[in-house]
Coordinates of C-alpha atoms in Angstrom, one line a residue:
Chain H
M21 CA 144.7 39.2 -167.4
R22 CA 142.8 42.4 -166.6
S23 CA 140.1 41.3 -169.1
L24 CA 140.0 37.8 -167.7
L25 CA 139.4 39.2 -164.2
F26 CA 136.7 41.4 -165.5
Y27 CA 134.9 38.6 -167.4
L28 CA 135.1 36.4 -164.3
S29 CA 133.5 39.1 -162.2
Y30 CA 130.9 39.8 -165.0
L31 CA 130.1 36.1 -165.2
L32 CA 129.6 36.1 -161.4
C33 CA 127.4 39.1 -161.7
L34 CA 125.2 37.4 -164.4
C35 CA 125.0 34.2 -162.4
L36 CA 124.1 36.0 -159.1
G37 CA 121.5 38.1 -161.0
I38 CA 119.9 35.0 -162.6
L39 CA 120.0 33.1 -159.3
S40 CA 118.3 36.1 -157.6
V41 CA 115.4 36.1 -160.1
V42 CA 115.1 32.3 -159.9
F43 CA 115.1 32.4 -156.1
V44 CA 112.5 35.2 -155.7
S45 CA 110.2 33.5 -158.3
Y46 CA 110.5 30.0 -156.8
W47 CA 109.9 31.4 -153.2
N48 CA 106.6 32.9 -154.3
Y49 CA 105.6 30.0 -156.5
K50 CA 106.5 27.2 -154.0
W51 CA 105.6 28.7 -150.6
R52 CA 103.4 31.7 -151.3
G53 CA 100.9 30.0 -153.7
G54 CA 102.0 31.4 -157.1
F55 CA 100.8 34.3 -159.1
A56 CA 97.6 36.0 -160.3
W57 CA 96.4 39.6 -161.0
D58 CA 93.1 39.7 -159.0
G59 CA 93.8 41.8 -155.9
S60 CA 94.5 38.7 -153.8
G61 CA 97.7 37.6 -152.1
L62 CA 98.7 36.0 -155.3
Q63 CA 98.8 39.4 -156.9
F64 CA 101.0 40.7 -154.1
N65 CA 103.5 37.9 -155.0
W66 CA 104.4 39.7 -158.2
H67 CA 105.7 42.6 -156.0
P68 CA 108.9 41.0 -154.8
V69 CA 109.5 39.2 -158.2
L70 CA 109.1 42.4 -160.2
M71 CA 111.1 44.7 -157.8
V72 CA 114.0 42.3 -157.5
T73 CA 114.1 41.6 -161.3
G74 CA 113.6 45.3 -162.3
L75 CA 115.2 47.5 -159.7
V76 CA 118.0 45.2 -158.7
V77 CA 119.0 42.7 -161.5
L78 CA 118.1 44.6 -164.7
Y79 CA 119.2 47.8 -163.1
G80 CA 122.6 46.4 -162.0
N81 CA 123.2 44.8 -165.4
A82 CA 122.4 48.1 -167.1
A83 CA 124.9 49.9 -164.9
V84 CA 127.8 47.6 -166.0
V85 CA 127.3 47.4 -169.7
Y86 CA 129.8 50.1 -170.5
R87 CA 132.5 48.2 -168.6
V88 CA 132.6 45.2 -171.0
P89 CA 136.1 45.6 -172.7
L90 CA 134.9 43.9 -175.9
T91 CA 132.8 47.0 -176.6
W92 CA 135.4 49.6 -176.0
R93 CA 136.7 49.7 -179.6
Q94 CA 133.1 50.0 -180.9
S95 CA 130.9 53.1 -181.0
K96 CA 129.3 53.9 -177.7
Q97 CA 125.9 54.5 -179.2
P98 CA 124.5 50.9 -179.3
W99 CA 125.6 50.4 -175.7
K100 CA 124.0 53.6 -174.7
L101 CA 120.8 52.3 -176.3
L102 CA 121.2 49.0 -174.4
H103 CA 121.8 50.9 -171.1
A104 CA 118.7 53.0 -171.6
G105 CA 116.6 50.1 -172.9
L106 CA 117.5 47.8 -169.9
L107 CA 116.7 50.7 -167.5
F108 CA 113.4 51.4 -169.3
L109 CA 112.5 47.7 -168.8
A110 CA 113.6 47.9 -165.2
F111 CA 111.4 51.0 -164.8
V112 CA 108.3 49.3 -166.3
L113 CA 108.8 46.2 -164.1
S114 CA 109.2 48.3 -161.0
V115 CA 106.0 50.3 -161.7
L116 CA 104.1 47.1 -162.3
G117 CA 105.6 45.8 -159.0
L118 CA 104.2 48.8 -157.2
C119 CA 100.8 48.4 -158.9
A120 CA 100.8 44.8 -157.6
V121 CA 101.1 45.8 -154.0
F122 CA 98.9 48.9 -154.2
D123 CA 96.1 46.8 -155.9
Y124 CA 96.4 44.1 -153.2
H125 CA 96.3 46.7 -150.4
N126 CA 93.4 48.5 -151.9
A127 CA 91.4 45.3 -152.5
G128 CA 91.8 44.4 -148.8
S129 CA 91.5 48.0 -147.5
T130 CA 95.0 47.8 -146.1
P131 CA 96.7 51.2 -145.8
N132 CA 99.5 51.9 -148.2
L133 CA 103.0 53.4 -147.5
Y134 CA 103.2 53.1 -143.7
S135 CA 106.3 50.9 -143.2
L136 CA 109.9 52.1 -143.4
H137 CA 110.3 49.6 -146.2
S138 CA 107.6 51.3 -148.2
W139 CA 108.9 54.8 -147.5
L140 CA 112.3 53.8 -148.7
G141 CA 110.9 51.8 -151.7
I142 CA 108.7 54.6 -152.9
C143 CA 111.6 57.2 -152.6
T144 CA 113.8 54.8 -154.6
T145 CA 111.3 54.4 -157.4
A146 CA 110.7 58.2 -157.5
L147 CA 114.4 58.9 -157.7
F148 CA 114.7 56.2 -160.4
T149 CA 111.9 57.9 -162.4
A150 CA 113.6 61.3 -162.1
Q151 CA 116.9 59.7 -163.1
W152 CA 115.5 58.0 -166.1
V153 CA 113.7 61.1 -167.4
L154 CA 116.7 63.3 -166.8
G155 CA 119.0 60.7 -168.5
L156 CA 116.7 60.6 -171.5
A157 CA 116.5 64.4 -171.8
A158 CA 120.3 64.9 -171.3
F159 CA 121.9 61.9 -173.1
L160 CA 119.4 60.7 -175.7
L161 CA 117.5 63.7 -177.0
P162 CA 119.3 66.0 -179.5
W163 CA 118.4 69.4 -178.2
S164 CA 120.1 69.0 -174.9
P165 CA 123.1 71.5 -174.7
L166 CA 126.6 69.8 -174.4
A167 CA 127.3 71.8 -171.3
F168 CA 124.2 70.4 -169.6
R169 CA 125.2 66.9 -170.5
K170 CA 128.7 67.4 -169.2
L171 CA 127.3 68.8 -166.0
L172 CA 124.8 66.0 -165.5
K173 CA 127.1 63.1 -166.2
P174 CA 128.8 62.8 -162.8
I175 CA 125.5 63.5 -161.1
H176 CA 123.9 60.8 -163.2
V177 CA 126.6 58.3 -162.3
W178 CA 126.4 59.2 -158.6
M179 CA 122.6 59.1 -158.5
G180 CA 122.7 55.8 -160.3
S181 CA 124.8 54.1 -157.6
I182 CA 122.6 55.6 -154.8
I183 CA 119.4 54.3 -156.4
F184 CA 121.0 50.9 -156.6
F185 CA 122.0 51.0 -153.0
L186 CA 118.5 52.1 -151.9
A187 CA 116.9 49.4 -154.0
I188 CA 118.9 46.7 -152.3
A189 CA 118.2 48.1 -148.8
S190 CA 114.5 48.2 -149.8
C191 CA 114.6 44.6 -150.9
I192 CA 116.3 43.4 -147.8
S193 CA 113.8 45.1 -145.5
G194 CA 110.9 43.9 -147.7
I195 CA 112.0 40.2 -147.6
N196 CA 112.5 40.4 -143.8
E197 CA 109.1 42.0 -143.3
K198 CA 107.3 39.5 -145.5
L199 CA 108.8 36.6 -143.6
F200 CA 107.6 38.0 -140.3
F201 CA 104.2 38.5 -141.8
V202 CA 103.7 35.0 -143.1
L203 CA 105.7 32.8 -140.8
K204 CA 103.8 33.4 -137.6
G205 CA 103.5 29.7 -136.7
N206 CA 99.9 30.3 -135.6
T207 CA 98.5 27.9 -138.2
N208 CA 99.3 24.3 -138.9
Q209 CA 100.6 25.4 -142.3
T210 CA 103.7 27.2 -141.3
Q211 CA 106.4 27.0 -138.6
P212 CA 107.4 30.4 -137.1
Y213 CA 110.2 32.3 -138.7
S214 CA 112.3 31.8 -135.5
K215 CA 112.3 28.0 -136.1
L216 CA 113.9 28.7 -139.5
P217 CA 111.7 26.5 -141.7
P218 CA 112.8 25.8 -145.3
E219 CA 111.0 28.8 -146.6
A220 CA 112.8 31.1 -144.2
V221 CA 116.2 29.7 -145.1
F222 CA 115.4 30.0 -148.8
A223 CA 114.2 33.6 -148.6
N224 CA 117.0 34.6 -146.3
S225 CA 119.4 33.1 -148.9
L226 CA 117.7 35.2 -151.5
G227 CA 118.5 38.3 -149.5
I228 CA 122.1 37.3 -149.2
L229 CA 122.2 36.6 -153.0
I230 CA 120.9 40.1 -153.7
V231 CA 123.5 41.6 -151.5
A232 CA 126.2 39.5 -153.1
F233 CA 125.0 40.6 -156.6
G234 CA 125.1 44.3 -155.4
L235 CA 128.6 43.9 -154.1
V236 CA 129.9 42.4 -157.4
V237 CA 128.2 45.2 -159.4
Y238 CA 129.7 47.8 -157.1
K239 CA 133.2 46.1 -157.4
I240 CA 132.9 46.2 -161.2
L241 CA 131.8 49.9 -161.2
S242 CA 134.4 51.0 -158.7
N243 CA 137.4 49.4 -160.4
P244 CA 139.1 52.3 -162.4
D245 CA 140.8 49.7 -164.7
W246 CA 137.5 48.5 -165.9
Q247 CA 136.2 51.9 -167.0
R248 CA 135.6 52.5 -170.7
P249 CA 138.7 54.4 -171.7
D250 CA 138.2 58.0 -172.9
L251 CA 139.5 57.8 -176.5
G252 CA 139.4 61.6 -176.8
R253 CA 136.2 61.4 -178.7
E254 CA 134.3 63.7 -176.4
E255 CA 131.7 64.4 -179.0
D256 CA 131.0 60.6 -179.1
S257 CA 130.7 60.3 -175.4
F258 CA 128.3 63.2 -175.1
R259 CA 126.6 62.9 -178.5
P260 CA 122.9 62.3 -177.9
L261 CA 121.6 59.0 -179.4
I262 CA 118.9 60.6 -181.5
Q263 CA 120.6 62.9 -183.9
E264 CA 119.0 66.1 -185.0
E265 CA 118.4 66.3 -188.8
S266 CA 120.9 68.7 -190.3
Chain U
M1 CA 134.9 77.5 -152.7
R2 CA 135.9 73.8 -152.8
S3 CA 136.6 73.9 -149.1
L4 CA 133.4 75.7 -148.4
L5 CA 131.4 73.0 -150.2
F6 CA 133.3 70.4 -148.3
Y7 CA 132.7 72.0 -144.9
L8 CA 129.0 72.4 -145.7
S9 CA 128.8 68.7 -146.5
Y10 CA 130.8 67.8 -143.4
L11 CA 128.5 70.0 -141.2
L12 CA 125.5 68.2 -142.7
C13 CA 127.2 64.9 -142.0
L14 CA 127.8 65.8 -138.4
C15 CA 124.3 67.1 -137.9
L16 CA 122.7 64.0 -139.5
G17 CA 124.9 61.8 -137.4
I18 CA 124.0 63.6 -134.1
L19 CA 120.3 63.6 -135.1
S20 CA 120.4 59.9 -135.8
V21 CA 121.8 59.1 -132.3
V22 CA 119.3 61.5 -130.7
F23 CA 116.4 59.9 -132.6
V24 CA 117.3 56.3 -131.9
S25 CA 117.9 57.1 -128.2
Y26 CA 114.7 59.1 -127.8
W27 CA 112.6 56.4 -129.6
N28 CA 113.8 53.8 -127.2
Y29 CA 113.5 56.1 -124.1
K30 CA 110.1 57.6 -124.9
W31 CA 108.2 54.7 -126.5
R32 CA 110.1 51.5 -125.6
G33 CA 110.5 52.1 -121.9
G34 CA 114.1 53.2 -121.6
F35 CA 117.2 51.2 -120.8
A36 CA 118.6 48.5 -118.4
W37 CA 121.0 45.6 -118.5
D38 CA 119.0 42.8 -117.0
G39 CA 118.0 40.5 -119.9
S40 CA 114.6 42.3 -120.2
G41 CA 113.2 44.2 -123.2
L42 CA 114.9 47.3 -121.7
Q43 CA 118.3 45.6 -122.4
F44 CA 117.2 45.0 -125.9
N45 CA 116.7 48.7 -126.3
W46 CA 120.5 49.2 -126.2
H47 CA 120.8 47.2 -129.4
P48 CA 119.5 49.8 -131.9
V49 CA 121.1 52.6 -130.0
L50 CA 124.6 51.0 -129.9
M51 CA 124.5 49.7 -133.5
V52 CA 123.3 53.0 -135.0
T53 CA 125.8 54.9 -132.9
G54 CA 128.7 52.5 -133.5
L55 CA 128.3 50.9 -136.9
V56 CA 126.8 53.9 -138.6
V57 CA 127.5 57.2 -137.0
L58 CA 131.0 56.7 -135.5
Y59 CA 132.0 54.5 -138.4
G60 CA 130.9 57.1 -141.0
N61 CA 132.7 59.8 -139.2
A62 CA 135.8 57.7 -139.0
A63 CA 135.6 57.2 -142.7
V64 CA 135.7 60.9 -143.6
V65 CA 138.4 62.2 -141.2
Y66 CA 141.1 62.1 -143.9
R67 CA 138.9 64.3 -146.1
V68 CA 139.1 67.4 -143.9
P69 CA 141.2 69.9 -145.9
L70 CA 142.4 71.6 -142.7
T71 CA 144.5 68.5 -142.0
W72 CA 146.1 68.0 -145.3
R73 CA 149.2 70.1 -144.5
Q74 CA 149.7 68.3 -141.3
S75 CA 151.2 64.8 -140.8
K76 CA 148.8 62.0 -141.5
Q77 CA 149.7 60.2 -138.3
P78 CA 147.4 61.8 -135.7
W79 CA 144.5 61.5 -138.2
K80 CA 145.4 57.8 -138.7
L81 CA 145.2 57.4 -134.9
L82 CA 141.8 59.2 -134.8
H83 CA 140.5 57.0 -137.7
A84 CA 141.6 53.9 -135.9
G85 CA 140.4 55.1 -132.5
L86 CA 136.9 56.1 -133.7
L87 CA 136.6 52.7 -135.4
F88 CA 137.8 50.9 -132.3
L89 CA 135.1 52.7 -130.3
A90 CA 132.6 51.8 -133.1
F91 CA 133.7 48.2 -132.8
V92 CA 133.3 48.1 -129.0
L93 CA 129.8 49.7 -129.2
S94 CA 128.7 47.2 -131.9
V95 CA 129.9 44.2 -129.9
L96 CA 128.0 45.6 -126.8
G97 CA 125.0 46.1 -129.1
L98 CA 125.2 42.4 -130.1
C99 CA 125.6 41.3 -126.4
A100 CA 122.4 43.3 -125.6
V101 CA 120.3 41.4 -128.1
F102 CA 121.9 38.0 -127.4
D103 CA 121.4 38.4 -123.7
Y104 CA 117.8 39.4 -124.2
H105 CA 117.1 36.5 -126.5
N106 CA 118.8 34.0 -124.2
A107 CA 117.0 35.3 -121.1
G108 CA 113.6 34.7 -122.9
S109 CA 114.7 31.5 -124.7
T110 CA 114.2 33.2 -128.0
P111 CA 116.3 31.8 -130.8
N112 CA 119.2 33.9 -132.1
L113 CA 120.1 34.7 -135.7
Y114 CA 117.1 33.5 -137.7
S115 CA 115.9 36.7 -139.5
L116 CA 117.5 38.1 -142.6
H117 CA 118.2 41.2 -140.6
S118 CA 120.3 39.2 -138.1
W119 CA 122.1 37.3 -140.9
L120 CA 123.1 40.5 -142.5
G121 CA 123.9 42.2 -139.2
I122 CA 126.2 39.4 -138.0
C123 CA 128.0 39.2 -141.4
T124 CA 128.5 43.0 -141.2
T125 CA 130.0 42.8 -137.7
A126 CA 132.2 39.9 -138.7
L127 CA 133.5 41.7 -141.7
F128 CA 134.1 44.9 -139.6
T129 CA 136.1 42.8 -137.1
A130 CA 138.2 41.3 -139.8
Q131 CA 138.7 44.8 -141.4
W132 CA 139.7 46.3 -138.1
V133 CA 142.2 43.6 -137.2
L134 CA 143.7 43.6 -140.7
G135 CA 143.8 47.4 -140.6
L136 CA 145.7 47.3 -137.3
A137 CA 148.1 44.7 -138.6
A138 CA 148.8 46.5 -141.9
F139 CA 148.7 50.2 -141.1
L140 CA 149.5 50.6 -137.4
L141 CA 152.0 47.9 -136.5
P142 CA 155.6 48.3 -137.5
W143 CA 156.5 44.8 -138.8
S144 CA 154.0 44.9 -141.7
P145 CA 155.9 44.9 -145.0
L146 CA 155.4 48.0 -147.2
A147 CA 154.3 45.8 -150.1
F148 CA 151.5 44.3 -148.0
R149 CA 150.3 47.7 -146.9
K150 CA 150.2 48.9 -150.5
L151 CA 148.3 45.8 -151.6
L152 CA 145.8 46.1 -148.7
K153 CA 145.1 49.8 -149.0
P154 CA 142.6 49.7 -151.9
I155 CA 141.0 46.5 -150.5
H156 CA 140.7 48.3 -147.0
V157 CA 139.0 51.3 -148.6
W158 CA 136.7 49.1 -150.7
M159 CA 135.8 46.9 -147.8
G160 CA 135.3 49.9 -145.6
S161 CA 132.5 51.3 -147.9
I162 CA 130.9 47.8 -148.2
I163 CA 130.7 47.4 -144.5
F164 CA 129.1 50.8 -144.2
F165 CA 126.5 49.9 -146.8
L166 CA 125.7 46.6 -145.1
A167 CA 125.4 48.4 -141.7
I168 CA 122.9 50.8 -143.1
A169 CA 120.9 48.0 -144.8
S170 CA 120.9 46.1 -141.5
C171 CA 119.7 49.1 -139.5
I172 CA 116.8 49.8 -142.0
S173 CA 115.6 46.1 -141.8
G174 CA 116.0 46.1 -138.0
I175 CA 114.0 49.3 -137.4
N176 CA 111.3 48.0 -139.8
E177 CA 111.2 44.6 -138.1
K178 CA 111.1 46.1 -134.6
L179 CA 108.1 48.3 -135.5
F180 CA 106.2 45.4 -136.9
F181 CA 107.0 43.5 -133.6
V182 CA 105.8 46.1 -131.2
L183 CA 103.1 48.0 -133.1
K184 CA 100.6 45.2 -133.4
G185 CA 97.6 47.2 -132.1
N186 CA 96.4 44.2 -130.2
T187 CA 96.8 45.9 -126.8
N188 CA 95.4 49.2 -125.6
Q189 CA 98.9 50.6 -125.4
T190 CA 99.7 50.8 -129.1
Q191 CA 98.0 51.5 -132.4
P192 CA 99.1 49.2 -135.2
Y193 CA 102.0 50.2 -137.4
S194 CA 99.6 50.6 -140.4
K195 CA 97.8 53.5 -138.6
L196 CA 101.2 55.3 -138.4
P197 CA 101.1 56.3 -134.7
P198 CA 103.6 58.9 -133.6
E199 CA 106.2 56.2 -132.7
A200 CA 106.0 54.8 -136.2
V201 CA 106.5 58.2 -137.9
F202 CA 109.4 59.0 -135.5
A203 CA 111.2 55.6 -136.1
N204 CA 110.6 55.7 -139.8
S205 CA 112.1 59.2 -139.8
L206 CA 115.1 57.7 -138.0
G207 CA 115.5 55.3 -140.9
I208 CA 115.4 58.1 -143.4
L209 CA 117.9 60.1 -141.3
I210 CA 120.3 57.1 -141.3
V211 CA 120.0 56.8 -145.1
A212 CA 120.6 60.5 -145.5
F213 CA 123.7 60.3 -143.3
G214 CA 124.9 57.4 -145.4
L215 CA 124.4 59.3 -148.6
V216 CA 126.3 62.4 -147.3
V217 CA 129.2 60.2 -146.2
Y218 CA 129.2 58.4 -149.5
K219 CA 129.2 61.8 -151.3
I220 CA 132.1 63.0 -149.3
L221 CA 134.1 59.8 -149.9
S222 CA 133.4 59.6 -153.6
N223 CA 134.3 63.2 -154.5
P224 CA 137.9 63.1 -155.9
D225 CA 138.4 66.8 -155.2
W226 CA 138.0 66.0 -151.5
Q227 CA 140.6 63.3 -151.3
R228 CA 143.7 64.0 -149.2
P229 CA 146.3 64.9 -151.9
D230 CA 149.3 62.7 -152.3
L231 CA 152.2 65.0 -151.5
G232 CA 154.7 62.4 -152.7
R233 CA 155.5 61.4 -149.2
E234 CA 154.7 57.7 -149.8
E235 CA 156.6 56.7 -146.8
D236 CA 154.3 59.0 -144.7
S237 CA 151.2 57.5 -146.2
F238 CA 152.3 54.0 -145.6
R239 CA 154.4 54.5 -142.5
P240 CA 152.9 52.4 -139.6
L241 CA 151.8 54.4 -136.7
I242 CA 153.8 52.6 -134.1
Q243 CA 157.4 52.9 -135.1
E244 CA 159.9 50.1 -134.6
E245 CA 162.8 51.2 -132.4
S246 CA 165.9 51.6 -134.6

């Protein structure tokens, strides 16, 4: 019963994650003209797609991998690798997402990093970078002292949830800002945001999907029954992935 | 030492909360023309002040009252009353904050509830209302069955943190939206947001203060050492505040 409830939540998490990626991609493909990497607005369109896919969906999935009951009887090591790998991919996508917006701004001589959305977003990515590097040093590399890994683990878990929260808040403010930018209703091509044209309803729904995804991930993480049980093999939990040659 | 760390965090929480209220009030007083209740933009200015004060600062303070170690040897009842009272005040302020923006929109025939910020904000206030009513029914009124209160408590705690997260995300998107609205640089009165005039730096800093306040509250709530210990007086924990006459 406990497992069934978990797997239902996990399925919901996967569906909401996939839907978020589909929605953000379709929004930019259908209403914002698609994608390119040429400094134009089409390059900017990669920004929301890469940030939502990396910093929210991949990140959220990486956070819950240890919670899958099917894996609890197995060694933690492959799941550690999957956790780190998914987060590395999330990191690469988020850096590319930042490049997309910086290139677009620079090509049009638009200033960077002035809005609250951008301040929050850049802090989130900086914290994520620090978290990934510290996580690599503490939990994957062999020369990290056990005491340091034990000390870092609760901080790593706490920072992980904070970065996820900040990423979602950044996405919400970013989608909101973008819709005010493009739906001005001063051309024949678009109705104003306030008239809720189909693009506005669709992109607002993307925001709600992202929040729903975040809540399901948070629910999975905060349920103590769904935590990987400590089998007393502390050396396994804290063993770095890459073993030192003996 | 444990208490000292708590009180330092609590002091930080109080300072950040007060600073957030001061910043949001000063922003609207100094750069947005101050306050009125006449359907004009001056009425709108109550909206950010009341939402930040109610849904973030009072709400966050209400969430951490049970964590103060000084209160652990005392009966839980007065702290329950303080928790409920602060949340009731937060609820009143947030409803007034909604009235401010609805009145302003209606006076200018501006549509309501079209932006992602407004969708998220109205969902947050609706959830908060449901949470407060359910909390009243379960934990304060005498006819609520013990089993219902026990069942509701973890949901109440979980919903509480979710509403707080949504409130902060709503505030961030709202401040960001407001700055794009008013700092267009198409009048002599304002520079554009992208030039980061003093108002933009100040209001962006308000956003960062709100996030910092949220993180400190979350840190206090998520530290198991700072939870009110269960002294085995289950009947005290779950006793409704208003006793039935026997």
